[in-house]
């Protein structure tokens, strides 16, 4: 294990009494509790953490936060819990942590993909674009190589064992960001008693103050870190304040609906994770007001080889010094265009790091800074810029050039600290369509608040001096809660006001703008030259800002490069659209608890227990679990299906039909209403009778069907398909409320009120007679398509003499609580008649033998009642929904696809449902015209042959003709077009 | 996620609602008298307005009532809600800018 050679003697918010061991790239290292993976690796002198995406160049640590573009690692080796693309700068160290570098093979040091770097001129901007948009062969030729070489780590390959949760909250004020500004804003808002939620991305409150010495500034007379502890305690004592750490604002949607991603357990060793807690939470917050205290992101400088490990942002270096007690180098060059990076130089010097040069592109840096540098003996190069980093794999030096064209100077260093200035972090705000505007003094975009919803605190407001920043915070917090600010903190700092000049322009070489996607200035210039002159187009062409970091550190440099190429200003070029999430959110957090059994509620019928006992195979129909078939011991699915279907026609069978949609339709206009919504006539249906009906949309296409019974002149019991029940009710309500409010009709869903057992078969009248107390079951006395009420063992029942199988049937409805009892009673009494439970598969087969349609299987939203051959169900006497569409020129075409039967020449061949029907016996090379498709197909045990239904162009006029059904990898199957009622056509019974 | 001002229940999350498309498209009383084009216009064609748009919503997971709304499709601001069968209210210039949802149906 290596020593932590770059760890400072003391300081940092790490617990030096809690040493941790971890592994990276197969080696063991030591760190401390409080470290991130990045800080611990830097402490150990490890500077190369990754290989870049496209050129496989070595990459190190650029930042100290979630904006990190390149220090991405794979965490954990378990195929179920491994996480790719984790920013080492955010990953809190724990004992036993194992992380792996990405994008390298076979190892970080010996990566063969580096050949891409040598071949860079063959991988220009737009390479992917051109490959995708070119002839399909291009992509096919390159796909293997691209997929092998690209990619950003490995996805887990086994199911995620962790638990995730969603939390829904309302609050008056939501503060995003837990730096000093966020804390001040929250305190002001909370004074009113308002519900305040503050979300801080890292594990500690303090933000930028943690990237400075504990006493670098004083706030209200207290050293910075002491003040932080006090305000945190103050907020924690307020009952309406919720402080969330490790929680990132990821999405800002309409009306202040904000999502926060909280990493609850990720910072703990797996063995120490409380099993009662979720791994992550997704907070879904509806806030009256949002205060953005999201801070600022530092802009890198553009120069040759600016991607070398050892090039780090100035603010990040300061954070490693003070928050983690790490000096990430021995000899540093600090290159900047602004005042702030000088503080990093001073702090590095104080930590014992040799400062080779402070390079400021401004000709006249502030006197106070110059005086301090001189006092500390730090060499200063004003009016100069770094134009190149030196070093083959890591930084070994910098080339400094004078802006006035004077001489160049090579300076040795192992740390190249850069700062192109700070830009307010407005990604979340911009997601909410918030307006931003270019500020020339700031050389950055700043928010242009255009509504009361968004307020800005701290550096997010464009206030870069602490006093102004906290003043903005107090105002934002107070105003968000509807009051005036009370407590504006007093700040004492070094008194150097933030100032900067425009970032120096690069002087050629390989200058990286987007370090994650390997986009160079040359790529952006090429995009512009090829006509992609809008930033949105250039972005897509070059993939600038399209990595997992969404260009947080590269966006502004990309815009600046394009602006420079086009000879425009930055505001003229503008910025790309910001989209959620602000940073990667796990699929687990998005899904929450809605996975596995909880993904979708399952509904079960009153008889479910009996089906489970009988060993039923279930299927999901709508939300319902329905028995599909009841295989007996040793019986195959198909054998069981054939047995069930034989029983239904030879003895007696029972189906759980409880899931059919049931709607109680009541009111003086109920009959008129039914007449308008069904395609057939309802005005003369007598009480006690039932009728089958079809429903169409206004486009004339069938969408549901079912039998409706007339209970009384103003009272009907409607049934719908199982899956269509909710949709039909909503559709009926819509017409009642929006088109025909004058109709007095009341609709009530009664699906769950009734449990339904449907018995059918030649023996079913005997069984029914045994069951009924007071109903004459004789099919003559209780005729087909009628219904009645009565009792079974004194339990009230409604019985409908309707049939979906073509056999004599009794559909027995009981109050749902008697459902299981009824099912068991039927099984007990029916045993001697050979009663056989059958499932949905048998129901489908039995109805197909009769040629009855299933809406949604034999129809697909393009099929009219006439296409189905159901002219008999279309009335002429009155209008109904969709009627006019049946006479549109297109719906009246004779060559529409029409429902027919298909009988294969070989009765043993069962067609594949969905198979395409062609007119010719063999497929042509090229495209063979398709004339239809198979909608239903079975082997019928009662007919001893295969049967199928199909929609075929002009099919109604082609009875007896032979068509061919295409198969994959085999010759088409010849089949004859028949009528749809196979029992009538082939069977003995009419 | 929008907040939709239900005239019966108040402002609720969009997920409770079902969107019903353009409002004031009354079903023809005698469809058989219409030409194919006229009927197709009723069935298939909708305007796609940028700006103030009269549209229908149903509070499916609430009172289950349909209602009309005037929404600015550019800003997503609900400017008014009103009952089925009612004419859209006239909007004053000031209301158009930004109508607090609570007052929209007061
Ligand atoms: Zn409502």
Coordinates of N, CA, C and O in Angstrom, one line a residue, chain A residues 488-633:
Chain A
X488 N -29.0 40.4 7.3 CA -28.0 40.3 6.2 C -26.7 40.1 6.9 O -26.2 41.0 7.6
X489 N -26.0 39.0 6.7 CA -24.7 38.7 7.4 C -23.7 39.8 7.0 O -23.6 40.2 5.9
X490 N -22.9 40.1 8.1 CA -21.7 41.0 7.9 C -20.5 40.1 7.5 O -20.3 39.1 8.1
X491 N -19.8 40.5 6.5 CA -18.7 39.7 6.0 C -17.4 40.5 6.0 O -17.4 41.6 5.6
X492 N -16.3 39.8 6.5 CA -15.0 40.4 6.3 C -14.1 39.4 5.6 O -14.0 38.3 6.0
X493 N -13.6 39.8 4.4 CA -12.7 38.9 3.7 C -11.5 39.7 3.3 O -11.2 40.8 3.8
X494 N -10.7 39.2 2.3 CA -9.4 39.8 1.9 C -9.6 41.1 1.1 O -8.7 41.8 0.8
X495 N -10.9 41.4 0.8 CA -11.2 42.7 0.2 C -10.9 42.9 -1.2 O -11.0 43.9 -1.8
X496 N -10.4 41.8 -1.9 CA -10.1 41.8 -3.3 C -11.4 41.5 -4.1 O -12.0 40.4 -4.0
X497 N -11.9 42.5 -4.8 CA -13.1 42.3 -5.5 C -12.9 41.4 -6.8 O -11.9 41.6 -7.4
X498 N -13.9 40.6 -7.0 CA -13.7 39.7 -8.2 C -13.7 40.5 -9.5 O -14.6 41.3 -9.7
X499 N -12.7 40.2 -10.3 CA -12.6 40.9 -11.6 C -11.9 40.0 -12.6 O -11.1 39.2 -12.2
X500 N -12.3 40.1 -13.8 CA -11.7 39.3 -14.8 C -11.7 39.9 -16.2 O -12.4 40.9 -16.4
X501 N -10.8 39.4 -17.0 CA -10.8 39.8 -18.4 C -11.3 38.6 -19.3 O -11.3 37.5 -18.8
X502 N -11.7 38.9 -20.5 CA -12.1 37.7 -21.3 C -11.0 36.7 -21.4 O -9.8 37.0 -21.4
X503 N -11.4 35.4 -21.4 CA -10.5 34.3 -21.4 C -9.6 34.4 -22.6 O -10.0 34.7 -23.7
X504 N -8.2 34.2 -22.4 CA -7.3 34.2 -23.6 C -7.7 33.2 -24.6 O -8.1 32.1 -24.3
X505 N -7.5 33.5 -25.9 CA -7.8 32.5 -26.9 C -6.7 31.5 -27.1 O -5.5 31.8 -26.9
X506 N -7.0 30.3 -27.5 CA -6.0 29.3 -27.7 C -5.1 29.6 -28.8 O -5.5 30.3 -29.8
X507 N -3.9 29.1 -28.7 CA -2.9 29.4 -29.8 C -2.5 28.2 -30.6 O -1.4 28.0 -31.0
X508 N -3.5 27.3 -30.8 CA -3.3 26.1 -31.7 C -2.9 24.9 -30.9 O -2.7 24.9 -29.7
X509 N -2.7 23.8 -31.7 CA -2.4 22.5 -31.1 C -3.7 21.8 -30.8 O -4.7 22.1 -31.4
X510 N -3.6 20.8 -30.0 CA -4.8 20.0 -29.6 C -5.4 20.5 -28.4 O -5.0 20.3 -27.3
X511 N -6.5 21.3 -28.6 CA -7.1 22.1 -27.5 C -8.4 21.4 -27.2 O -9.3 21.4 -28.1
X512 N -8.6 20.9 -26.0 CA -9.8 20.2 -25.7 C -10.8 21.1 -25.1 O -10.5 21.8 -24.1
X513 N -12.0 21.1 -25.7 CA -13.1 21.9 -25.1 C -14.0 21.0 -24.2 O -14.2 21.3 -23.1
X514 N -14.4 19.9 -24.8 CA -15.2 19.0 -24.0 C -14.3 17.8 -23.7 O -14.0 17.0 -24.6
X515 N -13.9 17.7 -22.5 CA -12.9 16.6 -22.1 C -13.6 15.2 -22.1 O -13.0 14.2 -22.3
X516 N -14.9 15.2 -21.8 CA -15.5 13.9 -21.7 C -15.8 13.3 -23.1 O -15.5 12.1 -23.3
X517 N -16.2 14.1 -24.0 CA -16.5 13.6 -25.4 C -15.4 13.8 -26.3 O -15.5 13.6 -27.5
X518 N -14.2 14.3 -25.8 CA -13.1 14.5 -26.7 C -13.4 15.4 -27.8 O -13.1 15.1 -29.0
X519 N -14.0 16.6 -27.6 CA -14.3 17.5 -28.6 C -13.2 18.6 -28.5 O -13.0 19.2 -27.4
X520 N -12.5 18.9 -29.6 CA -11.5 19.9 -29.6 C -12.0 21.2 -30.3 O -13.0 21.2 -31.0
X521 N -11.2 22.2 -30.2 CA -11.5 23.5 -30.9 C -11.6 23.3 -32.4 O -12.4 23.8 -33.1
X522 N -10.7 22.3 -32.9 CA -10.6 22.0 -34.3 C -12.0 21.4 -34.8 O -12.5 21.7 -35.8
X523 N -12.5 20.5 -33.9 CA -13.8 19.9 -34.3 C -14.9 21.0 -34.4 O -15.7 20.9 -35.3
X524 N -14.9 21.9 -33.5 CA -15.9 23.0 -33.6 C -15.8 23.8 -34.8 O -16.7 24.2 -35.5
X525 N -14.5 24.1 -35.1 CA -14.2 24.9 -36.3 C -14.7 24.2 -37.6 O -15.2 24.7 -38.5
X526 N -14.4 22.8 -37.6 CA -14.8 22.0 -38.7 C -16.3 22.0 -38.8 O -16.9 22.1 -39.9
X527 N -17.0 21.9 -37.7 CA -18.5 21.9 -37.7 C -19.0 23.2 -38.4 O -19.9 23.1 -39.2
X528 N -18.4 24.3 -38.0 CA -18.8 25.6 -38.5 C -18.5 25.6 -40.0 O -19.3 26.1 -40.8
X529 N -17.3 25.1 -40.4 CA -17.0 25.1 -41.8 C -17.9 24.2 -42.6 O -18.2 24.5 -43.8
X530 N -18.4 23.2 -42.0 CA -19.3 22.3 -42.8 C -20.8 22.8 -42.7 O -21.7 22.1 -43.1
X531 N -21.0 23.9 -42.1 CA -22.3 24.5 -42.1 C -23.1 24.4 -40.8 O -24.3 24.9 -40.8
X532 N -22.5 23.8 -39.8 CA -23.3 23.6 -38.6 C -23.0 24.8 -37.7 O -22.1 24.8 -36.8
X533 N -23.6 25.9 -38.0 CA -23.2 27.2 -37.4 C -24.1 27.6 -36.2 O -23.7 28.5 -35.5
X534 N -25.2 26.9 -36.1 CA -26.0 27.2 -34.9 C -25.4 26.3 -33.8 O -24.9 25.2 -34.0
X535 N -25.4 26.8 -32.5 CA -24.8 26.1 -31.4 C -25.4 24.8 -31.2 O -24.8 23.7 -30.9
X536 N -26.8 24.7 -31.5 CA -27.5 23.4 -31.3 C -27.0 22.4 -32.3 O -26.9 21.2 -32.1
X537 N -26.8 22.9 -33.6 CA -26.3 22.0 -34.6 C -24.9 21.5 -34.4 O -24.5 20.4 -34.5
X538 N -24.1 22.5 -34.0 CA -22.6 22.2 -33.8 C -22.5 21.3 -32.6 O -21.7 20.3 -32.6
X539 N -23.4 21.4 -31.6 CA -23.4 20.5 -30.5 C -23.6 19.1 -30.9 O -22.9 18.2 -30.6
X540 N -24.7 18.9 -31.7 CA -25.0 17.5 -32.1 C -24.0 17.0 -33.1 O -23.7 15.8 -33.1
X541 N -23.4 17.8 -33.9 CA -22.4 17.4 -34.9 C -21.1 16.9 -34.2 O -20.5 16.0 -34.6
X542 N -20.7 17.7 -33.2 CA -19.4 17.4 -32.5 C -19.6 16.6 -31.3 O -18.6 16.1 -30.8
X543 N -20.9 16.4 -30.8 CA -21.2 15.8 -29.5 C -20.7 16.7 -28.3 O -20.6 16.2 -27.2
X544 N -20.5 17.9 -28.6 CA -20.1 18.9 -27.5 C -21.2 18.9 -26.4 O -22.3 19.2 -26.7
X545 N -20.8 18.7 -25.2 CA -21.7 18.8 -24.1 C -22.8 17.7 -24.0 O -23.8 17.8 -23.3
X546 N -22.6 16.6 -24.8 CA -23.6 15.6 -24.8 C -23.2 14.4 -24.0 O -23.8 13.4 -24.0
X547 N -22.2 14.5 -23.2 CA -21.8 13.4 -22.3 C -22.6 13.4 -21.0 O -23.5 14.2 -20.9
X548 N -22.2 12.6 -20.1 CA -22.9 12.5 -18.8 C -22.8 13.7 -18.0 O -23.6 14.0 -17.1
X549 N -21.8 14.6 -18.3 CA -21.6 15.8 -17.5 C -22.4 16.9 -18.2 O -22.4 18.0 -17.6
X550 N -23.0 16.7 -19.3 CA -23.8 17.7 -20.0 C -23.1 19.0 -20.2 O -23.7 20.1 -20.2
X551 N -21.8 18.9 -20.3 CA -21.0 20.1 -20.7 C -20.9 21.1 -19.6 O -20.8 22.3 -20.0
X552 N -21.0 20.7 -18.4 CA -21.0 21.8 -17.3 C -19.7 22.6 -17.3 O -19.8 23.8 -17.1
X553 N -18.6 22.0 -17.6 CA -17.3 22.8 -17.7 C -17.0 23.2 -19.1 O -16.0 24.0 -19.3
X554 N -17.7 22.6 -20.1 CA -17.2 22.8 -21.5 C -18.2 23.7 -22.3 O -17.8 24.2 -23.3
X555 N -19.4 23.9 -21.8 CA -20.4 24.6 -22.6 C -20.0 26.0 -23.0 O -20.0 26.4 -24.2
X556 N -19.5 26.8 -22.0 CA -19.1 28.2 -22.3 C -17.9 28.2 -23.3 O -17.9 29.1 -24.2
X557 N -16.9 27.4 -23.0 CA -15.8 27.4 -23.9 C -16.2 26.9 -25.3 O -15.6 27.4 -26.3
X558 N -17.2 26.0 -25.4 CA -17.7 25.6 -26.8 C -18.3 26.8 -27.5 O -18.1 27.0 -28.7
X559 N -19.2 27.5 -26.7 CA -19.9 28.7 -27.3 C -18.8 29.7 -27.8 O -18.9 30.3 -28.8
X560 N -17.8 29.9 -26.9 CA -16.8 30.9 -27.2 C -16.0 30.5 -28.4 O -15.7 31.4 -29.2
X561 N -15.7 29.3 -28.6 CA -14.9 28.8 -29.7 C -15.7 29.0 -31.0 O -15.2 29.4 -32.0
X562 N -17.0 28.6 -30.9 CA -17.9 28.8 -32.1 C -18.0 30.3 -32.5 O -17.9 30.7 -33.6
X563 N -18.2 31.1 -31.4 CA -18.3 32.5 -31.6 C -17.1 33.1 -32.3 O -17.2 33.9 -33.2
X564 N -15.9 32.6 -31.8 CA -14.7 33.1 -32.4 C -14.5 32.7 -33.8 O -14.1 33.5 -34.7
X565 N -14.9 31.4 -34.1 CA -14.9 30.9 -35.5 C -15.8 31.7 -36.4 O -15.4 32.0 -37.6
X566 N -17.0 32.0 -35.9 CA -18.0 32.7 -36.8 C -17.8 34.2 -36.7 O -18.6 35.0 -37.3
X567 N -16.8 34.7 -35.9 CA -16.6 36.1 -35.7 C -17.9 36.8 -35.2 O -18.4 37.8 -35.6
X568 N -18.5 36.1 -34.2 CA -19.7 36.6 -33.5 C -19.3 36.8 -32.0 O -18.3 36.3 -31.5
X569 N -20.3 37.4 -31.3 CA -20.1 37.5 -29.8 C -20.7 36.2 -29.2 O -21.5 35.6 -29.8
X570 N -20.3 36.0 -27.9 CA -20.9 34.8 -27.2 C -22.4 34.9 -27.2 O -23.2 34.0 -27.5
X571 N -23.0 36.1 -26.8 CA -24.5 36.1 -26.7 C -25.1 36.0 -28.1 O -26.3 35.5 -28.1
X572 N -24.4 36.3 -29.1 CA -25.0 36.1 -30.5 C -25.1 34.6 -30.8 O -26.0 34.2 -31.4
X573 N -24.1 33.9 -30.3 CA -24.2 32.4 -30.5 C -25.2 31.8 -29.6 O -25.9 30.9 -30.0
X574 N -25.2 32.2 -28.3 CA -26.2 31.7 -27.4 C -25.8 30.4 -26.8 O -24.7 29.9 -27.1
X575 N -26.7 29.8 -26.0 CA -26.4 28.5 -25.4 C -27.4 27.5 -25.9 O -28.4 27.8 -26.4
X576 N -27.0 26.2 -25.6 CA -27.9 25.1 -26.0 C -29.0 25.0 -24.9 O -28.8 25.5 -23.8
X577 N -30.0 24.2 -25.3 CA -31.1 24.0 -24.3 C -30.6 23.1 -23.2 O -29.9 22.1 -23.4
X578 N -31.0 23.5 -22.0 CA -30.7 22.6 -20.8 C -31.8 21.7 -20.6 O -33.0 22.1 -20.7
X579 N -31.5 20.4 -20.4 CA -32.5 19.5 -20.1 C -32.3 18.7 -18.8 O -31.1 18.5 -18.5
X580 N -33.3 18.2 -18.2 CA -33.1 17.4 -17.0 C -32.6 16.0 -17.5 O -32.8 15.6 -18.6
X581 N -31.9 15.3 -16.6 CA -31.5 15.6 -15.2 C -30.2 16.4 -15.2 O -29.4 16.3 -16.1
X582 N -30.1 17.2 -14.1 CA -28.9 18.0 -14.0 C -27.6 17.1 -14.0 O -26.6 17.5 -14.5
X583 N -27.8 16.0 -13.3 CA -26.7 15.0 -13.4 C -27.3 13.6 -13.4 O -28.5 13.5 -13.2
X584 N -26.5 12.6 -13.8 CA -27.2 11.3 -13.9 C -27.9 10.8 -12.7 O -27.5 11.0 -11.6
X585 N -29.1 10.3 -12.9 CA -30.0 9.8 -11.9 C -30.2 8.3 -12.2 O -30.3 7.9 -13.4
X586 N -30.1 7.4 -11.2 CA -30.2 6.0 -11.5 C -31.6 5.6 -11.9 O -32.6 6.3 -11.5
X587 N -31.7 4.6 -12.7 CA -33.0 4.1 -13.1 C -33.8 3.7 -11.9 O -35.0 3.8 -11.8
X588 N -33.0 3.2 -10.9 CA -33.7 2.7 -9.7 C -34.5 3.9 -9.0 O -35.6 3.7 -8.6
X589 N -33.8 5.0 -8.9 CA -34.5 6.2 -8.2 C -35.7 6.6 -9.1 O -36.7 7.0 -8.5
X590 N -35.6 6.6 -10.4 CA -36.7 7.0 -11.2 C -37.9 6.0 -11.0 O -39.0 6.4 -11.0
X591 N -37.5 4.7 -10.9 CA -38.6 3.7 -10.8 C -39.2 3.7 -9.4 O -40.4 3.5 -9.2
X592 N -38.4 4.0 -8.4 CA -38.9 4.0 -7.0 C -39.3 2.6 -6.6 O -38.6 1.6 -6.9
X593 N -40.4 2.5 -6.0 CA -41.0 1.2 -5.5 C -41.7 0.5 -6.6 O -42.2 -0.6 -6.5
X594 N -41.9 1.2 -7.8 CA -42.8 0.6 -8.8 C -42.0 -0.4 -9.7 O -41.8 -0.2 -10.9
X595 N -41.5 -1.4 -9.0 CA -40.8 -2.5 -9.7 C -41.3 -3.8 -9.3 O -42.0 -3.9 -8.2
X596 N -41.1 -4.8 -10.0 CA -41.5 -6.2 -9.6 C -43.0 -6.2 -9.5 O -43.7 -5.7 -10.3
X597 N -43.4 -6.8 -8.3 CA -44.8 -6.9 -8.1 C -45.6 -5.6 -8.0 O -46.8 -5.5 -8.2
X598 N -44.8 -4.6 -7.6 CA -45.4 -3.2 -7.4 C -45.4 -2.4 -8.7 O -45.8 -1.3 -8.7
X599 N -44.8 -2.9 -9.7 CA -44.8 -2.2 -11.0 C -46.1 -1.8 -11.4 O -46.4 -0.6 -11.9
X600 N -47.1 -2.7 -11.3 CA -48.4 -2.4 -11.8 C -49.3 -3.2 -10.8 O -49.1 -4.4 -10.5
X601 N -50.4 -2.6 -10.4 CA -51.3 -3.4 -9.5 C -51.9 -4.6 -10.2 O -52.2 -4.5 -11.4
X602 N -52.0 -5.7 -9.5 CA -52.6 -6.8 -10.1 C -54.0 -7.0 -9.4 O -54.1 -6.9 -8.2
X603 N -55.0 -7.1 -10.2 CA -56.3 -7.4 -9.6 C -56.7 -8.8 -9.7 O -56.4 -9.5 -10.7
X604 N -57.3 -9.3 -8.7 CA -57.7 -10.8 -8.7 C -59.1 -10.8 -8.4 O -59.7 -10.0 -7.7
X605 N -59.8 -11.9 -8.9 CA -61.2 -12.0 -8.7 C -61.5 -12.7 -7.4 O -60.6 -13.2 -6.7
X606 N -62.8 -12.7 -7.0 CA -63.2 -13.4 -5.8 C -62.9 -14.9 -5.8 O -62.7 -15.5 -4.7
X607 N -62.7 -15.4 -7.0 CA -62.5 -16.9 -7.1 C -61.0 -17.2 -7.1 O -60.6 -18.4 -7.3
X608 N -60.1 -16.2 -7.0 CA -58.7 -16.4 -7.3 C -58.1 -17.5 -6.5 O -57.3 -18.3 -7.1
X609 N -58.5 -17.6 -5.2 CA -57.9 -18.7 -4.4 C -58.1 -20.1 -5.0 O -57.2 -20.9 -5.0
X610 N -59.3 -20.3 -5.5 CA -59.6 -21.6 -6.1 C -58.8 -21.8 -7.3 O -58.3 -23.0 -7.6
X611 N -58.5 -20.8 -8.1 CA -57.7 -21.0 -9.3 C -56.2 -21.4 -8.9 O -55.6 -22.2 -9.6
X612 N -55.7 -20.7 -7.9 CA -54.4 -21.0 -7.4 C -54.3 -22.4 -7.0 O -53.4 -23.2 -7.3
X613 N -55.3 -22.8 -6.2 CA -55.3 -24.2 -5.7 C -55.4 -25.2 -6.8 O -54.8 -26.3 -6.8
X614 N -56.1 -24.8 -7.9 CA -56.2 -25.8 -9.0 C -55.0 -25.8 -9.9 O -54.9 -26.5 -10.9
X615 N -54.0 -25.0 -9.6 CA -52.7 -25.0 -10.3 C -52.9 -24.2 -11.7 O -52.2 -24.5 -12.6
X616 N -53.7 -23.2 -11.7 CA -53.9 -22.5 -13.0 C -52.7 -21.8 -13.4 O -51.9 -21.3 -12.6
X617 N -52.5 -21.7 -14.7 CA -51.5 -20.8 -15.3 C -52.2 -19.5 -15.5 O -53.2 -19.4 -16.2
X618 N -51.6 -18.4 -15.0 CA -52.3 -17.1 -15.1 C -51.8 -16.2 -16.2 O -50.6 -16.4 -16.6
X619 N -52.6 -15.3 -16.7 CA -52.1 -14.3 -17.6 C -52.7 -13.0 -17.2 O -53.7 -12.9 -16.5
X620 N -52.0 -11.9 -17.6 CA -52.5 -10.6 -17.2 C -53.4 -10.1 -18.3 O -53.0 -10.0 -19.5
X621 N -54.6 -9.7 -17.9 CA -55.6 -9.1 -18.9 C -56.0 -7.8 -18.3 O -56.7 -7.8 -17.3
X622 N -55.6 -6.7 -19.0 CA -55.7 -5.4 -18.3 C -54.9 -5.5 -17.0 O -53.8 -5.9 -17.0
X623 N -55.5 -5.1 -15.9 CA -54.8 -5.3 -14.6 C -55.1 -6.6 -14.0 O -54.6 -6.9 -12.9
X624 N -56.0 -7.4 -14.6 CA -56.5 -8.6 -13.9 C -55.5 -9.8 -14.2 O -55.1 -10.1 -15.3
X625 N -55.4 -10.6 -13.1 CA -54.7 -11.9 -13.3 C -55.9 -12.9 -13.6 O -56.8 -13.1 -12.8
X626 N -55.8 -13.5 -14.8 CA -56.9 -14.5 -15.1 C -56.3 -15.8 -15.4 O -55.2 -15.9 -16.0
X627 N -57.0 -16.9 -15.0 CA -56.5 -18.2 -15.3 C -56.5 -18.4 -16.8 O -57.5 -18.1 -17.5
X628 N -55.4 -18.9 -17.3 CA -55.3 -19.0 -18.8 C -55.7 -20.5 -19.1 O -56.4 -20.8 -20.1
X629 N -55.2 -21.4 -18.3 CA -55.4 -22.8 -18.5 C -55.2 -23.5 -17.2 O -54.4 -22.9 -16.3
X630 N -55.8 -24.6 -17.0 CA -55.6 -25.4 -15.7 C -54.9 -26.7 -16.0 O -55.6 -27.7 -16.0
X631 N -53.6 -26.7 -16.1 CA -53.0 -28.0 -16.4 C -53.1 -29.0 -15.2 O -52.9 -28.5 -14.1
X632 N -53.4 -30.2 -15.5 CA -53.3 -31.2 -14.4 C -52.0 -31.8 -14.4 O -51.1 -31.6 -15.2
X633 N -51.7 -32.6 -13.3 CA -50.4 -33.2 -13.1 C -49.9 -33.9 -14.4 O -50.6 -34.7 -15.0

